[in-house]
mmCIF file of C-alpha atoms in Angstrom:
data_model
loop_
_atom_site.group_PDB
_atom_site.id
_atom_site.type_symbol
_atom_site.label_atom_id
_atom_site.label_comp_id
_atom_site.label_asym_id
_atom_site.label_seq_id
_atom_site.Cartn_x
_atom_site.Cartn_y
_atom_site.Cartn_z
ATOM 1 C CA UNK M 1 251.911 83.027 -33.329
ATOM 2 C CA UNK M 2 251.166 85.209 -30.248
ATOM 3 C CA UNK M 3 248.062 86.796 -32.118
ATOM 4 C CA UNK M 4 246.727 83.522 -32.864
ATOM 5 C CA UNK M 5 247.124 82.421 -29.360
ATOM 6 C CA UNK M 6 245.377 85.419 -28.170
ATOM 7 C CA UNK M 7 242.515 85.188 -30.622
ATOM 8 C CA UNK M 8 242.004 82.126 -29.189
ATOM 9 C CA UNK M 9 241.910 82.599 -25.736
ATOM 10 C CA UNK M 10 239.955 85.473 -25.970
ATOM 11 C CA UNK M 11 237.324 83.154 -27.862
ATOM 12 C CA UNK M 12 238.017 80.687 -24.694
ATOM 13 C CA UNK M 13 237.246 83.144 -22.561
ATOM 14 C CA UNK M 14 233.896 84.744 -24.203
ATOM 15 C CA UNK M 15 232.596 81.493 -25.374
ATOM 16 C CA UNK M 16 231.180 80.735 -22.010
ATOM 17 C CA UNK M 17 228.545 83.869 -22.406
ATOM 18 C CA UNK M 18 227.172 82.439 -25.833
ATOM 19 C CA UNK M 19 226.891 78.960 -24.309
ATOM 20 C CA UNK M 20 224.977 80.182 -21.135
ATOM 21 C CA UNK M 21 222.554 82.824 -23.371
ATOM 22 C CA UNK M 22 222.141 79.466 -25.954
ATOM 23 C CA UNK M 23 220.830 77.582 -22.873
ATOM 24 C CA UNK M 24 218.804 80.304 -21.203
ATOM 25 C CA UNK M 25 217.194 81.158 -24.069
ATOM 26 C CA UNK M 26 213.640 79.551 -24.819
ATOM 27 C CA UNK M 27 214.593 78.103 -28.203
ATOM 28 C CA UNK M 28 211.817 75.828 -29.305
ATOM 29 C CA UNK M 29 210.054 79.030 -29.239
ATOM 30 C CA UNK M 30 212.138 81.450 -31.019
ATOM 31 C CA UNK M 31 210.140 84.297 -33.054
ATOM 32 C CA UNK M 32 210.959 85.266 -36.260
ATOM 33 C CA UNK M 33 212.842 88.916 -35.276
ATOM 34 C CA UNK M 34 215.773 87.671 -34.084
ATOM 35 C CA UNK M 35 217.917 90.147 -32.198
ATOM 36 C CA UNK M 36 220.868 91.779 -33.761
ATOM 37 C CA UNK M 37 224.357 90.345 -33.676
ATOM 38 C CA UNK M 38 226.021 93.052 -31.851
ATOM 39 C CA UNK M 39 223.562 93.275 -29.156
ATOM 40 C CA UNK M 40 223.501 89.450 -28.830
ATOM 41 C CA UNK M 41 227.467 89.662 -28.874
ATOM 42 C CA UNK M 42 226.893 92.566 -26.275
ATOM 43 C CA UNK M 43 224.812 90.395 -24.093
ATOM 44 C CA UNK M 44 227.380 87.277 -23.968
ATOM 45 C CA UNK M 45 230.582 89.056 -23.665
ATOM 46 C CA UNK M 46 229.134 90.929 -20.360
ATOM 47 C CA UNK M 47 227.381 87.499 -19.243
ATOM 48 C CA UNK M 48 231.050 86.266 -20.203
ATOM 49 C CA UNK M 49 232.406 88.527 -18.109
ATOM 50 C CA UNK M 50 230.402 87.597 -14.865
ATOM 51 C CA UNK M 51 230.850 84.066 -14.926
ATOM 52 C CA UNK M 52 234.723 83.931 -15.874
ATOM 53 C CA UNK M 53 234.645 86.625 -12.687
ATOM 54 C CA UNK M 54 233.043 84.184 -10.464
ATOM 55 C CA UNK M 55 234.334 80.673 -11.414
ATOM 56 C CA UNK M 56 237.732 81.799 -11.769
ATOM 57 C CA UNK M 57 237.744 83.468 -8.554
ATOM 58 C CA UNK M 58 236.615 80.204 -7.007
ATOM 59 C CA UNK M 59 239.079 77.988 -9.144
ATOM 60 C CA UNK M 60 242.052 80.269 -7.894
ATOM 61 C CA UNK M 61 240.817 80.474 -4.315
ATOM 62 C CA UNK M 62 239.769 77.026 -3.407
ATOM 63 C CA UNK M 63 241.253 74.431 -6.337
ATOM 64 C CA UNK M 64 244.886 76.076 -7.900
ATOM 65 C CA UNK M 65 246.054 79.318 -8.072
ATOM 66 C CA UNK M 66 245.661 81.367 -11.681
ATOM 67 C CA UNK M 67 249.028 83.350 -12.668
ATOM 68 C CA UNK M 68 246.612 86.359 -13.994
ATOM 69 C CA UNK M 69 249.570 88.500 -15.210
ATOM 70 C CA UNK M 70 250.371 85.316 -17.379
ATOM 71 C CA UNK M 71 246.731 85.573 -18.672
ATOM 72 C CA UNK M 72 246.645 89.272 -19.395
ATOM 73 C CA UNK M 73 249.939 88.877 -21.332
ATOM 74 C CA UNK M 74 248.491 86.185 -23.856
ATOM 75 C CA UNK M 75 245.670 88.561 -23.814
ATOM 76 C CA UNK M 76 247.631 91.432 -25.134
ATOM 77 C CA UNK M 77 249.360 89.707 -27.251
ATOM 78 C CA UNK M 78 252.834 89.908 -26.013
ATOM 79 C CA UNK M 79 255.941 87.588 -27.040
ATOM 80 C CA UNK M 80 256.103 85.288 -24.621
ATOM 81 C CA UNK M 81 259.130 84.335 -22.914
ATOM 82 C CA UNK M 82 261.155 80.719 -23.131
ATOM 83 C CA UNK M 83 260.155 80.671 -19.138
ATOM 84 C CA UNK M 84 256.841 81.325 -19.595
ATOM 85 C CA UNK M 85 256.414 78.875 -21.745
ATOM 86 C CA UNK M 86 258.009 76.345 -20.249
ATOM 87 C CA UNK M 87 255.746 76.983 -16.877
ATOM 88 C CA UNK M 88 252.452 76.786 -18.634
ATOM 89 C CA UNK M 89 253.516 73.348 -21.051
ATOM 90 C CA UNK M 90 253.362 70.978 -18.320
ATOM 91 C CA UNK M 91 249.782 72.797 -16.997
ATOM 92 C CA UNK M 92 247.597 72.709 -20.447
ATOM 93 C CA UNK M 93 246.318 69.969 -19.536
ATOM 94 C CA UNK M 94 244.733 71.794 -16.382
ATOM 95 C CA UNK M 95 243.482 74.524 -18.412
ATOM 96 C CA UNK M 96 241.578 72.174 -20.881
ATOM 97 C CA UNK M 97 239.739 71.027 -17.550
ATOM 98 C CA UNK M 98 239.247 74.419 -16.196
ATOM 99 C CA UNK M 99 237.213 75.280 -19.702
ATOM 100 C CA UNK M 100 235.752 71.825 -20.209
ATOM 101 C CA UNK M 101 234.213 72.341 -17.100
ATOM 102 C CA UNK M 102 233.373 75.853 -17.273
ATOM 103 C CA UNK M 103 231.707 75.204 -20.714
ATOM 104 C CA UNK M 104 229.653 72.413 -19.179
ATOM 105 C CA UNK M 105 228.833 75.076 -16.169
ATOM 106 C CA UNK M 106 227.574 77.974 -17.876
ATOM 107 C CA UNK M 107 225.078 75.709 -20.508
ATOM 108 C CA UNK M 108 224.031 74.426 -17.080
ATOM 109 C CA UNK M 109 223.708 77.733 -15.242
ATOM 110 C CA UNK M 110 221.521 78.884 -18.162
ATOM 111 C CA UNK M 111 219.395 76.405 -18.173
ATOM 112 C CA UNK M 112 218.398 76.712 -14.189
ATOM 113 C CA UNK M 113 218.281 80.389 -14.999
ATOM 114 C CA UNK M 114 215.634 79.316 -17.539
ATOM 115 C CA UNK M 115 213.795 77.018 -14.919
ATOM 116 C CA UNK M 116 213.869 79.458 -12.367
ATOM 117 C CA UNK M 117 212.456 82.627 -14.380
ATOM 118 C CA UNK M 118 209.282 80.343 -15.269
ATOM 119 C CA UNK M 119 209.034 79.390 -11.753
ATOM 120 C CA UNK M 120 208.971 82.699 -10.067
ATOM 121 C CA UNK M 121 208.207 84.554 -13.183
ATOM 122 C CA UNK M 122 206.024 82.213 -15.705
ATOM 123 C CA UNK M 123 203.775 84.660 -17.051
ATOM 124 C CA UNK M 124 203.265 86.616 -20.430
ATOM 125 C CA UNK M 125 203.275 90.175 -18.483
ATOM 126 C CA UNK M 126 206.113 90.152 -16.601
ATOM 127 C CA UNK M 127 208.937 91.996 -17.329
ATOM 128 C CA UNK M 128 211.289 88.651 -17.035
ATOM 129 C CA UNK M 129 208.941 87.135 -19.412
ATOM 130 C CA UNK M 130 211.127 85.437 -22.929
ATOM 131 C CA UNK M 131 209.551 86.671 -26.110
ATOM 132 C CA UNK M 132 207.636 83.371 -26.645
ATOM 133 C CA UNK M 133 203.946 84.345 -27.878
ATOM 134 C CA UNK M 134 203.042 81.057 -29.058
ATOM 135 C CA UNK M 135 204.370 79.063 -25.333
ATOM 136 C CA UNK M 136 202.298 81.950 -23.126
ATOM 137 C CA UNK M 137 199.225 82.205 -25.241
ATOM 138 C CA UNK M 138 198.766 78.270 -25.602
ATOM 139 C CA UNK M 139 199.724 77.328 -21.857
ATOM 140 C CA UNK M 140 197.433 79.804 -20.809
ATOM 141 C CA UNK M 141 200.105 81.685 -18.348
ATOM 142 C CA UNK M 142 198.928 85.312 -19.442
ATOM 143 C CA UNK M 143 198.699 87.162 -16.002
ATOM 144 C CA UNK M 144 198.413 86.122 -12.319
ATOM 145 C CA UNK M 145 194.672 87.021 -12.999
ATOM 146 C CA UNK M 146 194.416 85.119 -16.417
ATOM 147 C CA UNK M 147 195.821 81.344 -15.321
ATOM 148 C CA UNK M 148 194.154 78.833 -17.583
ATOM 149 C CA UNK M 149 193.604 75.904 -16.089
ATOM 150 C CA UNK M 150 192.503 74.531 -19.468
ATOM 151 C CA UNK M 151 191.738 75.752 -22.772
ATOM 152 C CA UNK M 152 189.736 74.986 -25.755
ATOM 153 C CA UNK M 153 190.766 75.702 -29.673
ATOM 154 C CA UNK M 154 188.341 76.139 -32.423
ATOM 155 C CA UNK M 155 189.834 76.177 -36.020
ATOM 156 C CA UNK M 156 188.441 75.693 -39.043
ATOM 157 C CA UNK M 157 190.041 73.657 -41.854
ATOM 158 C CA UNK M 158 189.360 73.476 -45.646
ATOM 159 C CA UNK M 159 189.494 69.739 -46.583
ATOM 160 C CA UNK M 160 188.137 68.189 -49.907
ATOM 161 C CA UNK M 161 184.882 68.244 -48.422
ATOM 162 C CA UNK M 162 184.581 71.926 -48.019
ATOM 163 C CA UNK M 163 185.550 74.001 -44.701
ATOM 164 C CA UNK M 164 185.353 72.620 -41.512
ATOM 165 C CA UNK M 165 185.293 73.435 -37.617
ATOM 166 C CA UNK M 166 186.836 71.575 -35.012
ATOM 167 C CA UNK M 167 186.588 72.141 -31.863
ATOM 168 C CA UNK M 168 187.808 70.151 -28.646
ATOM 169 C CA UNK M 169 190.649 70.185 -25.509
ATOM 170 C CA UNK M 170 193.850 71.382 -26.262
ATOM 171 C CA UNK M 171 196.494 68.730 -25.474
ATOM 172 C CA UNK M 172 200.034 70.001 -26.664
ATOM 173 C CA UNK M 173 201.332 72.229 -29.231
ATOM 174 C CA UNK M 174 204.686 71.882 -31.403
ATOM 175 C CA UNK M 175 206.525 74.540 -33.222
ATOM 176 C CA UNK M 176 209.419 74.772 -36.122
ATOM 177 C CA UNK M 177 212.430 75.793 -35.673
ATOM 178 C CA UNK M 178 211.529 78.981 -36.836
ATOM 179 C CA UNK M 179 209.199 79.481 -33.481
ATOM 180 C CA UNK M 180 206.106 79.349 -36.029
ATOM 181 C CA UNK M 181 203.229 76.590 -34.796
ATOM 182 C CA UNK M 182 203.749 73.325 -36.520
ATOM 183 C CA UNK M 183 200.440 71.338 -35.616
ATOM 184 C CA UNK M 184 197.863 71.324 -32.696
ATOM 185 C CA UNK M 185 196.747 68.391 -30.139
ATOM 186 C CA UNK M 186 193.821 68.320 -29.380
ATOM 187 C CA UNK M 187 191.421 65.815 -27.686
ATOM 188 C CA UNK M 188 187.522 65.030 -26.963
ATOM 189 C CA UNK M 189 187.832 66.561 -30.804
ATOM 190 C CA UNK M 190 184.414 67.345 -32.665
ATOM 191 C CA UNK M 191 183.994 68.923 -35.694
ATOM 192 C CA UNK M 192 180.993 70.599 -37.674
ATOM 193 C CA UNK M 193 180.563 71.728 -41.556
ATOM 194 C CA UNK M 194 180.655 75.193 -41.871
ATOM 195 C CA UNK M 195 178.050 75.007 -44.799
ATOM 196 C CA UNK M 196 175.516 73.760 -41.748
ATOM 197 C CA UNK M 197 175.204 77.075 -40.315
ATOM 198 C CA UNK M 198 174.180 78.768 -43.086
ATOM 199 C CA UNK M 199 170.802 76.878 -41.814
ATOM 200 C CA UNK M 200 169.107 78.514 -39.036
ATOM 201 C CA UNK M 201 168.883 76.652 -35.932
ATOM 202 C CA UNK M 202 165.748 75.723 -34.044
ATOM 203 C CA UNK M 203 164.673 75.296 -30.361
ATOM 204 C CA UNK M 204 165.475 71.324 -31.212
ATOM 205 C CA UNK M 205 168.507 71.367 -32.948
ATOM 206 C CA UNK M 206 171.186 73.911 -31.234
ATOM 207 C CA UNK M 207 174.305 74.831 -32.208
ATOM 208 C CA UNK M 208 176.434 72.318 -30.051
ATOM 209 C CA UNK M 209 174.617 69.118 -30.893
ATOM 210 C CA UNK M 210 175.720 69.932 -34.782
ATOM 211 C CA UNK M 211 178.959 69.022 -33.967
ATOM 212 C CA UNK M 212 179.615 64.953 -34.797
ATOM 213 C CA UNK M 213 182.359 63.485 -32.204
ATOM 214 C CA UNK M 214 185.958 62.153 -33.897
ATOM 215 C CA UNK M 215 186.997 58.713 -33.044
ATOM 216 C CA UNK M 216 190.182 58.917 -31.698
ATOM 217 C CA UNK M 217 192.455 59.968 -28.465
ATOM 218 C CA UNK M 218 194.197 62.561 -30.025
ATOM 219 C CA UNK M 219 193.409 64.876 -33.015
ATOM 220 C CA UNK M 220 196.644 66.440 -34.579
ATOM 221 C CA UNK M 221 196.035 69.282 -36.951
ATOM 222 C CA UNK M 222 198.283 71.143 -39.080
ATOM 223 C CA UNK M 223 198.721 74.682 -38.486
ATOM 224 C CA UNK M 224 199.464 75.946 -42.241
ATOM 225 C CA UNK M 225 195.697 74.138 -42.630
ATOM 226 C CA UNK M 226 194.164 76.184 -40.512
ATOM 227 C CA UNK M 227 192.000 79.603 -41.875
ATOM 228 C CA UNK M 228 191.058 80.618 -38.451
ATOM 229 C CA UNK M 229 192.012 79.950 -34.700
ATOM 230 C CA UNK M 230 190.248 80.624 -31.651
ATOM 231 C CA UNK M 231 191.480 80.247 -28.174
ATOM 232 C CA UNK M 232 188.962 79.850 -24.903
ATOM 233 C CA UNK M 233 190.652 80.252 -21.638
ATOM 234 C CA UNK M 234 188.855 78.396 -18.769
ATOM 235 C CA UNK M 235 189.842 79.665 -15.026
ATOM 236 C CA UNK M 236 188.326 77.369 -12.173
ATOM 237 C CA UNK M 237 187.425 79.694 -9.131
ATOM 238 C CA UNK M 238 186.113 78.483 -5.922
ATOM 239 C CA UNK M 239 183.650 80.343 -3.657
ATOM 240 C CA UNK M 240 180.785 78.766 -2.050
ATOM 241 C CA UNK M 241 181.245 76.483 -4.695
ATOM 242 C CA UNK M 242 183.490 75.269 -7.313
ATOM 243 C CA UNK M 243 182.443 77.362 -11.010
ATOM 244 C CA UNK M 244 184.256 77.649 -14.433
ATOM 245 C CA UNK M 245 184.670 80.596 -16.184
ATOM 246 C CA UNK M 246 184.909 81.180 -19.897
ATOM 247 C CA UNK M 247 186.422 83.921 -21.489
ATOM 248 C CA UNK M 248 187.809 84.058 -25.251
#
């Protein structure tokens, strides 16, 4: 009985670390390596650690005082006696609070964490950066020198009618829960054949005004359609003068 108890309270008390990394973590971009269990388990018991430090040393200072030596002997495992039990009966309901609450604090701690690391610390070269290609490449945030104000996607597609290009604004971007690119939105969406540049092109007829414009708002496109994707990162600098610049 006294090992199950202190199984679970030693899950009660490290459970707090995998809820905080679970909402810190950038999940709707999760890549494909995912990081061993015992250095994820290493991670939340230590982030464990820190917040049971802090919120229990607020709880016992400022709301009701925690009998510690009580703790550590549940911990250990030791027999506990009929007095001991009968002094924490009448206070379980006290402890569900404390870890209702502490639960509900640490998914919320990790997810300001979250917001505050792409505040201060939203691009793809920093060293706070999360390992989410696919969120840093299509927002644009690669460096403090490389901010995209908008970007442009060119993929081509092979349809029924033979391959295509489209080109246009990129909109959004979802991905599976795998962190692998589900489908592109994209708008002012054009698209050209491919088999029209096997043509060459004349003073009159120039690349661009081969591309026919797509009815529509928004143009989703699949990614596991896609042959190949190309990404153009627009800055807008201002000088004398306000001027775009393109780079690939």
């Amino acid at each position: 009985m006294n090992i199950a108890l202190s199984a679970f309270f030693i899950l009660l008390l490290i459970l707090p670390g995998y809820i905080y990394l679970n909402a810190y973590e950038r999940r709707e971009n999760n890549t494909l390596e995912k990081k061993p269990f015992e250095a994820s388990s290493a991670t939340a018991i230590v982030c464990a650690f820190v917040i049971q430090f802090i919120y229990a040393g607020i709880v016992h200072s400022l709301l009701n005082p925690i009998d510690f030596a009580l703790c550590l002997k549940i911990l250990s495992g030791t027999k506990l006696t009929s007095d001991e039990v009968s002094q924490l009966t009448p206070d379980i309901w006290i402890v569900g609070i404390y870890f209702i609450v502490l639960f509900y604090a640490s998914h919320g701690a990790g997810k300001l964490m979250q917001s505050q690391v792409f505040k201060y610390n939203p691009y793809k070269d920093s060293k706070f950066a999360f390992d989410t290609p696919w969120y840093y490449e299509l927002k644009g945030f690669l460096s403090r020198e490389k901010d995209a104000q908008f970007i442009k996607i060119s993929a081509t597609q092979d349809t029924s009618e033979g391959t295509y290009l489209y080109y246009g604004m990129l909109q959004d971007f979802y991905l599976t829960k795998d962190g692998q690119l589900d489908r592109l939105v994209i708008s002012e969406a054009t698209r050209r054949h491919i088999k029209d540049d096997e043509t060459p092109v004349n003073v009159a007829e120039t690349s661009d005004n081969r591309f026919y414009e797509i009815k529509g708002d928004r143009l989703i496109i699949k990614y596991e359609n896609i042959i190949n994707l190309n990404v153009e990162y627009y800055y807008i600098t201002q000088k004398s003068k306000c001027t775009i610049k393109e780079y690939d």
